Short mmCIF file of C-alpha atoms (C1' of nucleotides) in Angstrom, two decimals:
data_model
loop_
_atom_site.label_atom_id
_atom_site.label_comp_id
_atom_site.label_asym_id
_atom_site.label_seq_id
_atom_site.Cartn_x
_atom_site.Cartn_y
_atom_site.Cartn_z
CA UNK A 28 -82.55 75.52 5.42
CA UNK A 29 -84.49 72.41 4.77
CA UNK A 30 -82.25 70.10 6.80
CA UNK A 31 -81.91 66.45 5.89
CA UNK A 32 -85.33 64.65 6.40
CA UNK A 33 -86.82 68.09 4.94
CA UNK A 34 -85.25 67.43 1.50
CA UNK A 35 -85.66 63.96 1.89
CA UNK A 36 -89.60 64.71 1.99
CA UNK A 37 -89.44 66.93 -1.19
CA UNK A 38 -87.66 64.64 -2.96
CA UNK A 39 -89.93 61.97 -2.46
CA UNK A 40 -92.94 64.51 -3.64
CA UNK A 41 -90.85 65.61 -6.64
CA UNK A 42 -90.64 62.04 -7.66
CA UNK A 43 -94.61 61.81 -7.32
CA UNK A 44 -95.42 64.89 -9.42
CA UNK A 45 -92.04 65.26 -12.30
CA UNK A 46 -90.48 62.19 -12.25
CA UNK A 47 -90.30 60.54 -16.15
CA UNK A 48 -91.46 64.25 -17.64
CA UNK A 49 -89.94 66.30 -20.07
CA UNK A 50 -88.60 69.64 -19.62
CA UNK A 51 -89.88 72.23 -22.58
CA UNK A 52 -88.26 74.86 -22.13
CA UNK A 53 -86.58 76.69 -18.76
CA UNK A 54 -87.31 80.39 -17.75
CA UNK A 55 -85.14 82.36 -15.63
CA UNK A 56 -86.53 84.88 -13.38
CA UNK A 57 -83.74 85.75 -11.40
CA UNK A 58 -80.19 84.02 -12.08
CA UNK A 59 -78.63 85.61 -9.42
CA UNK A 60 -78.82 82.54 -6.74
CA UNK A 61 -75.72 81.99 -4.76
CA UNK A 62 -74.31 80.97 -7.78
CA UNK A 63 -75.28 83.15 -10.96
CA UNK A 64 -76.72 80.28 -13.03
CA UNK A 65 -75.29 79.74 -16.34
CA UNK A 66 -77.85 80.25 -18.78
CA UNK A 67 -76.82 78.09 -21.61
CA UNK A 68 -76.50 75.47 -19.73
CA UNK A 69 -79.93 75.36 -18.60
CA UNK A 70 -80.78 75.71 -22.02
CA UNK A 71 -79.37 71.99 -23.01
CA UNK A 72 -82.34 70.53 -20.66
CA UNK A 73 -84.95 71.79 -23.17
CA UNK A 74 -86.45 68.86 -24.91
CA UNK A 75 -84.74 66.47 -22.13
CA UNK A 76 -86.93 63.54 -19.77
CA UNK A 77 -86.23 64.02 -15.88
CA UNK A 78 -85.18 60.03 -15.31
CA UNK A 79 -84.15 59.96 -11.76
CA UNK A 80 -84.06 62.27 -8.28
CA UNK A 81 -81.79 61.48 -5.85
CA UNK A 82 -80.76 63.07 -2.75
CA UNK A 83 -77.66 63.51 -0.75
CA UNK A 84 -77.34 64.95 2.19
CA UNK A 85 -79.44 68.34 1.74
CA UNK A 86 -78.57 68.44 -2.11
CA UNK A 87 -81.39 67.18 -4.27
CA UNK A 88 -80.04 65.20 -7.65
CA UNK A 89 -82.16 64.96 -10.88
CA UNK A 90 -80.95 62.78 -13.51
CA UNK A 91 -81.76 64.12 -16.72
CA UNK A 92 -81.41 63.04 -20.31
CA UNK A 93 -78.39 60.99 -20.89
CA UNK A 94 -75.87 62.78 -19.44
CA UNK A 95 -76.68 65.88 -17.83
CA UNK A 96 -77.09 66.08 -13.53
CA UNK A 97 -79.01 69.12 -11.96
CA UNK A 98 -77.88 69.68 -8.42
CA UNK A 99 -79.80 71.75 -6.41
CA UNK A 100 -79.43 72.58 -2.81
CA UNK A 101 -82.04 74.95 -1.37
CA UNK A 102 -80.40 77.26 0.86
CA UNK A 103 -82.40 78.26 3.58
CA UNK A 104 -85.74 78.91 2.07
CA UNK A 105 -85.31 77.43 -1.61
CA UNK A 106 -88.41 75.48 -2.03
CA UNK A 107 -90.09 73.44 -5.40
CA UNK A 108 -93.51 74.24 -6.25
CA UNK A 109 -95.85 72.20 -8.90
CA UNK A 110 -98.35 73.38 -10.67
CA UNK A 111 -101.31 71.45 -13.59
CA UNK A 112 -103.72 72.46 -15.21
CA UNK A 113 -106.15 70.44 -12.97
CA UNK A 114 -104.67 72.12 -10.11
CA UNK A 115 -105.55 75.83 -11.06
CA UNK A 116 -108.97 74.46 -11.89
CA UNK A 117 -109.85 72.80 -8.55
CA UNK A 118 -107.75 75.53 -6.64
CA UNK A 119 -105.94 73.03 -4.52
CA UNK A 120 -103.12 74.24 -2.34
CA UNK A 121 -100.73 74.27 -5.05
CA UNK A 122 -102.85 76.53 -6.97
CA UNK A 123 -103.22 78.57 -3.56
CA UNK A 124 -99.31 78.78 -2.95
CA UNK A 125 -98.77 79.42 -6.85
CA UNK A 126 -100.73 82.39 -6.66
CA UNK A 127 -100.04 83.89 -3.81
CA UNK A 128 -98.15 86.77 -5.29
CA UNK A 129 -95.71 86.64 -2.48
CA UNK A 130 -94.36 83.64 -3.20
CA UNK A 131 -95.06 84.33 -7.29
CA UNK A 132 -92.22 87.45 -6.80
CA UNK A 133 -89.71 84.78 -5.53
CA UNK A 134 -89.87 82.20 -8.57
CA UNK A 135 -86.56 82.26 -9.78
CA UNK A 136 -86.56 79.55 -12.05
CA UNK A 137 -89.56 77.91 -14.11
CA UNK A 138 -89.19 74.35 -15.44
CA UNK A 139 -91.82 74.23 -18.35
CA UNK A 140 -93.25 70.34 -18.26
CA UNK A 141 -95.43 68.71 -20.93
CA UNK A 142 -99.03 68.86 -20.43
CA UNK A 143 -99.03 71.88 -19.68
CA UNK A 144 -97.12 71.64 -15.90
CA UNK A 145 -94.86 73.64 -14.37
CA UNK A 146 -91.85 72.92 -11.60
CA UNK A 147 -90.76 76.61 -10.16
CA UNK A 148 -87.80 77.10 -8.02
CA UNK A 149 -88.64 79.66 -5.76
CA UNK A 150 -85.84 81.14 -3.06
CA UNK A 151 -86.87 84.46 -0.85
CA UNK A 152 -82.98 84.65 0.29
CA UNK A 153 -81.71 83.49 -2.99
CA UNK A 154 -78.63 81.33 -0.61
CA UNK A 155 -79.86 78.16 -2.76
CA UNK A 156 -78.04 77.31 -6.10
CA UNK A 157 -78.97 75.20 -8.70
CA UNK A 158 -76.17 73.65 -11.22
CA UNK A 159 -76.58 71.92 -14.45
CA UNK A 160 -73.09 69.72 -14.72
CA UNK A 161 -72.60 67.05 -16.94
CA UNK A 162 -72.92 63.29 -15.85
CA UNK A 163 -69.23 62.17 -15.46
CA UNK A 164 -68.28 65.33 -13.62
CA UNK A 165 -70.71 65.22 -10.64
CA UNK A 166 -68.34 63.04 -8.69
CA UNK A 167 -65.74 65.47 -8.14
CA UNK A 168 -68.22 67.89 -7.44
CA UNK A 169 -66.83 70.23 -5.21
CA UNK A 170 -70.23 70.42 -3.27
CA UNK A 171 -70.44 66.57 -2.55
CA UNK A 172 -66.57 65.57 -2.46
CA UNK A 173 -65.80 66.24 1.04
CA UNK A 174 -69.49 65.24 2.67
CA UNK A 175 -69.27 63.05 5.75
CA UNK A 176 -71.42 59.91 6.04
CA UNK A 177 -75.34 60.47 6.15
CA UNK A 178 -77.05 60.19 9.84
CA UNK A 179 -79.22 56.83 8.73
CA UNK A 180 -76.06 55.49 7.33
CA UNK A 181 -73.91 52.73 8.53
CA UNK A 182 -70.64 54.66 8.57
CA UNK A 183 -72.03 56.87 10.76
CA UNK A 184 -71.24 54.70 14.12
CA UNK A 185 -69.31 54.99 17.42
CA UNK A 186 -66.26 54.21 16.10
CA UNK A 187 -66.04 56.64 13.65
CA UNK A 188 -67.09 59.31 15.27
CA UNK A 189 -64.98 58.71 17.94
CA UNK A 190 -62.14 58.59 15.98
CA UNK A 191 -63.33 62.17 13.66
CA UNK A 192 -63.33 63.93 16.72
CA UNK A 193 -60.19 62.66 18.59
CA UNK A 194 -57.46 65.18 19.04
CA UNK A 195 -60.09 68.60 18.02
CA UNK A 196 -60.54 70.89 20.43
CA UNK A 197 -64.32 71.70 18.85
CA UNK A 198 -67.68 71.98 20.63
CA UNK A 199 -70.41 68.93 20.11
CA UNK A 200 -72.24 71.90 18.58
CA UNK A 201 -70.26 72.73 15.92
CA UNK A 202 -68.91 69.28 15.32
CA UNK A 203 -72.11 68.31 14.24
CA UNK A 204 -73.36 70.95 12.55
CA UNK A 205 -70.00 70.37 10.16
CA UNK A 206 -70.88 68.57 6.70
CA UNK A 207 -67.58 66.87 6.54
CA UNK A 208 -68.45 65.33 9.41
CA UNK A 209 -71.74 64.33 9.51
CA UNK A 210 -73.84 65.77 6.57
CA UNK A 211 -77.28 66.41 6.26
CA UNK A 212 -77.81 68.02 9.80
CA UNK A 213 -78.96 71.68 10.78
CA UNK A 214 -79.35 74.20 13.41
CA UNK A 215 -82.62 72.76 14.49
CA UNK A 216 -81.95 69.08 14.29
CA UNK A 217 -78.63 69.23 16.09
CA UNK A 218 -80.51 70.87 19.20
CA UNK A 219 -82.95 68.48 19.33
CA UNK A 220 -79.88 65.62 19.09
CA UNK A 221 -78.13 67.40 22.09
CA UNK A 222 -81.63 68.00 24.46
CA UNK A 223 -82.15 64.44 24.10
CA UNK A 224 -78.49 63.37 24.92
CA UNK A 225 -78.51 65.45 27.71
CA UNK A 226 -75.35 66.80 26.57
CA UNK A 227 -74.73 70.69 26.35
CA UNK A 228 -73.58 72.41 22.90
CA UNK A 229 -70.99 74.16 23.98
CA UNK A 230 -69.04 70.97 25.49
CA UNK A 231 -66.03 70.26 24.07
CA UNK A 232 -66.13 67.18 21.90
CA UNK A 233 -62.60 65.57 24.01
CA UNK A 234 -64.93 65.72 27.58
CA UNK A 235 -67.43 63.10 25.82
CA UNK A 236 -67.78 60.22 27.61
CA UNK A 237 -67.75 56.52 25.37
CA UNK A 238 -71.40 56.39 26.54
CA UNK A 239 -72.38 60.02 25.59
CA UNK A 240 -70.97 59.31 22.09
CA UNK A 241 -72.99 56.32 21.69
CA UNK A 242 -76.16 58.78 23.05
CA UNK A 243 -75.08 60.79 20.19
CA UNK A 244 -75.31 57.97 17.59
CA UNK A 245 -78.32 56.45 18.67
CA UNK A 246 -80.07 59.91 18.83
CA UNK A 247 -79.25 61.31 15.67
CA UNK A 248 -80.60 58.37 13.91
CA UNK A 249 -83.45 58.16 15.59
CA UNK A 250 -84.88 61.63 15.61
CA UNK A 251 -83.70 62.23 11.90
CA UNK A 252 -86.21 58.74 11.32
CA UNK A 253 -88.90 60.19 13.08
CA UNK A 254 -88.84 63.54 11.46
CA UNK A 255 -88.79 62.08 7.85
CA UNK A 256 -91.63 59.49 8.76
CA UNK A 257 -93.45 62.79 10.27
CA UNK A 258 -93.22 64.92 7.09
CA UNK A 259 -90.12 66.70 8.21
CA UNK A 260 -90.35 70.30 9.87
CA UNK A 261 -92.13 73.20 8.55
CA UNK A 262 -90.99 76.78 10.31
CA UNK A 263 -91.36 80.01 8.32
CA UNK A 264 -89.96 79.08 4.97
CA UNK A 265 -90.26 75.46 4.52
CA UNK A 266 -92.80 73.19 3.36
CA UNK A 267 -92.97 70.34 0.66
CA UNK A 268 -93.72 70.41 -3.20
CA UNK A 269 -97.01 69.96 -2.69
CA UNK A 270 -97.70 72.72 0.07
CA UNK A 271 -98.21 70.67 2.61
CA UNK A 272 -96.54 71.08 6.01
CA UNK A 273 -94.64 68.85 7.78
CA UNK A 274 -95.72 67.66 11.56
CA UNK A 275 -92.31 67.52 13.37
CA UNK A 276 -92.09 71.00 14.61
CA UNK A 277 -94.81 70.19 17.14
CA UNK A 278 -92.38 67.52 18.71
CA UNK A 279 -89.24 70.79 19.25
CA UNK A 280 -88.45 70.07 22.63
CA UNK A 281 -85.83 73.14 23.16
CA UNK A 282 -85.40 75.01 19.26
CA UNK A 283 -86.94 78.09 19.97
CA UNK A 284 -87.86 77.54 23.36
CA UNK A 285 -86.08 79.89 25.20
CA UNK A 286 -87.47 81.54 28.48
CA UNK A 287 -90.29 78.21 28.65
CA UNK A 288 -89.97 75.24 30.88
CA UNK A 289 -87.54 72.64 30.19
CA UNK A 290 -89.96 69.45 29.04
CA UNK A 291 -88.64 66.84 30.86
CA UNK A 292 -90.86 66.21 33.88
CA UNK A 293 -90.37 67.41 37.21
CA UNK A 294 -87.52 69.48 35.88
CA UNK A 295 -89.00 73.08 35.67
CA UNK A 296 -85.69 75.07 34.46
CA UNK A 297 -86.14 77.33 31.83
CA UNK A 298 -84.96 76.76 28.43
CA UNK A 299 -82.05 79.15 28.03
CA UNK A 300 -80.33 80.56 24.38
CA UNK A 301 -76.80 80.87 23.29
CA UNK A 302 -75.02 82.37 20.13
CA UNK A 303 -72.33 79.66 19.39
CA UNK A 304 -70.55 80.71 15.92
CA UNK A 305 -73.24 82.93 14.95
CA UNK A 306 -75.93 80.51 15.39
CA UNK A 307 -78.72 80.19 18.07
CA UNK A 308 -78.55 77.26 20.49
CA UNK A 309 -81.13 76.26 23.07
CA UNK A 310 -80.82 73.82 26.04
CA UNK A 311 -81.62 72.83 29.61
CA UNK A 312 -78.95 74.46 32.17
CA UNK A 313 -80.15 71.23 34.74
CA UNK A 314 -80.45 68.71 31.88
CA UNK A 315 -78.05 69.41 29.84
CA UNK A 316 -74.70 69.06 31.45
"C1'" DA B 7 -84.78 100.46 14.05
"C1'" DG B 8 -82.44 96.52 15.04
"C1'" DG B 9 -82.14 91.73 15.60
"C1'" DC B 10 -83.07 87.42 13.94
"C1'" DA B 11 -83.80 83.48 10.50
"C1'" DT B 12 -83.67 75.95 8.45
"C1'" DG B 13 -76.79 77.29 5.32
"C1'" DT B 14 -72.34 77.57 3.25
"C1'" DT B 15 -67.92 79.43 2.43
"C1'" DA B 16 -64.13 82.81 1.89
"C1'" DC B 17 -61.00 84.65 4.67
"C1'" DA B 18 -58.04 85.87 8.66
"C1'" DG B 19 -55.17 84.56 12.29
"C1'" DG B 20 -52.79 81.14 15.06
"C1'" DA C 24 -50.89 72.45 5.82
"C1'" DC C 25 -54.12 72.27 9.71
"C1'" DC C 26 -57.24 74.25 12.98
"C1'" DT C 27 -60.56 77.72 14.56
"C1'" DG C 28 -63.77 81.50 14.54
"C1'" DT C 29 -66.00 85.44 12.11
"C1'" DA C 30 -68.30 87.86 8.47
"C1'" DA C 31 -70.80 87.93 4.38
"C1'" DC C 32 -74.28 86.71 1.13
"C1'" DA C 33 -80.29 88.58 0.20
"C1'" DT C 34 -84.69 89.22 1.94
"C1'" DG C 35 -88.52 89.41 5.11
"C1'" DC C 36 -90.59 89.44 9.59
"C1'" DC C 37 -91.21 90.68 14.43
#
DNA sequence: AGGCATGTTACAGG
DNA sequence: ACCTGTAACATGCC
């Protein structure tokens, strides 16, 4: 899916093109997300002003009305398009991507705007969800409840990390791939994190050293920084609200690299791929120990 | 045809 | 109850 500084970039673009609009009226395509969506509920945001977006971890937030919270979370290729009348006119890229009547078959939800706009949720794999809850029940949403600190947050720091992971018998892989410990990371993010540590994913978290930890730390924040600030990553499925892509996938050192030469100079091993839990990793046999 | 894909979670077994 | 790993979800592309 969109990983962290992926919905980080639509939500900022959301907030550019919906924020402070009213919802008309909601058409559903397709209900059958990961969670069938519950029509009537969708039905109370007719006539209702999207006031705030937020996002946590990979979940996106609106606020909307008084008291009612859509959470979204988009799956591996959910994705937000916009549409205006302007737009169709001009034939920007939004018209381009509206059109397109591949993506057109995968709108699963339309939001109906005033002046004549449109916000579609469109999901090829249908694994995103969206959930209309009411305000004072969102905190003990069962989605967000058990989320670990954010990677650009201050309680994400040696010390409690090192303490999360004392006594589990996990590999660094799958530690950090785990929401409840760290949330807002992804396949792709958390091989990037372990080429530039140096450390291999399958290594148990108890052989990491106090100074590969801090690697860890210092790593994760800074290549999660860089990736939002570069427009996030934009493989396959992903790209922002308004079409455009995201520049960070040029900087992949090892995700998807297998069988190429490591990039660290003077290194020349070859970039080699393992299934851990189901899920591809890449890394450096020299670098990485 | 078969394998793979940015994610989450229900379930099984220890 | 805790810990771990696996399979499943739906769809398209190579």
């Amino acid at each position: 899916m969109p990983e962290l500084p992926e919905v980080e970039v639509v939500k900022r673009t959301l907030e550019r093109k919906v924020l402070n609009l009213i919802i008309k009226k909601v058409k559903i395509n397709d209900g059958n997300l990961r969670y069938r969506v519950n029509k009537s509920d969708f039905l109370k945001l007719s006539g209702k002003r999207i006031k705030k977006i937020e996002r946590k971890s990979k979940f996106l937030i609106f606020k909307i009305g008084k008291n009612i919270m859509m959470l979204v979370h988009l799956g591996m290729t959910g994705k937000f398009f916009f549409s205006n009348t302007r737009n169709k006119k001009f034939k920007t890229s939004f018209y381009y991507k509206l059109d397109n009547s591949k993506d057109q078959k995968h709108d699963r939800i339309i939001f109906y705007l005033e002046k004549k706009q449109k916000l579609i949720y469109n999901d090829i794999r249908k694994f995103g969800f969206i959930k209309v809850i009411d305000f004072d029940k969102y905190k003990n949403n069962s989605h967000l409840k058990h989320l670990g600190p954010e990677p650009l947050e201050e309680d994400f720091n040696f010390k409690y990390f090192k303490n999360y992971i004392s006594g589990k018998n996990r590999n660094v892989k799958n530690v950090l791939m785990d929401q409840k410990c760290i949330s807002g990371l992804g396949n792709i993010y958390v091989n990037e994190i372990l080429f530039c540590c140096s450390i291999r994913p399958s290594k148990k978290v108890v052989k990491l050293t106090n100074k590969e930890i801090e690697k860890i730390i210092f790593n994760t924040k800074k290549i999660i920084k860089k990736s939002i600030k570069l427009g996030g990553s934009s493989i396959k499925n992903f790209s922002s609200s308004d079409g455009k892509k995201g520049a960070f996938q040029q900087t992949f050192k090892v995700y998807g690299r297998n069988g190429e030469n490591c990039s660290n100079a003077d290194c020349n091993t070859i970039i080699t791929k393992l299934t851990i839990s189901n899920r591809s990793s890449f890394y450096c046999p020299r670098c990485q120990k």
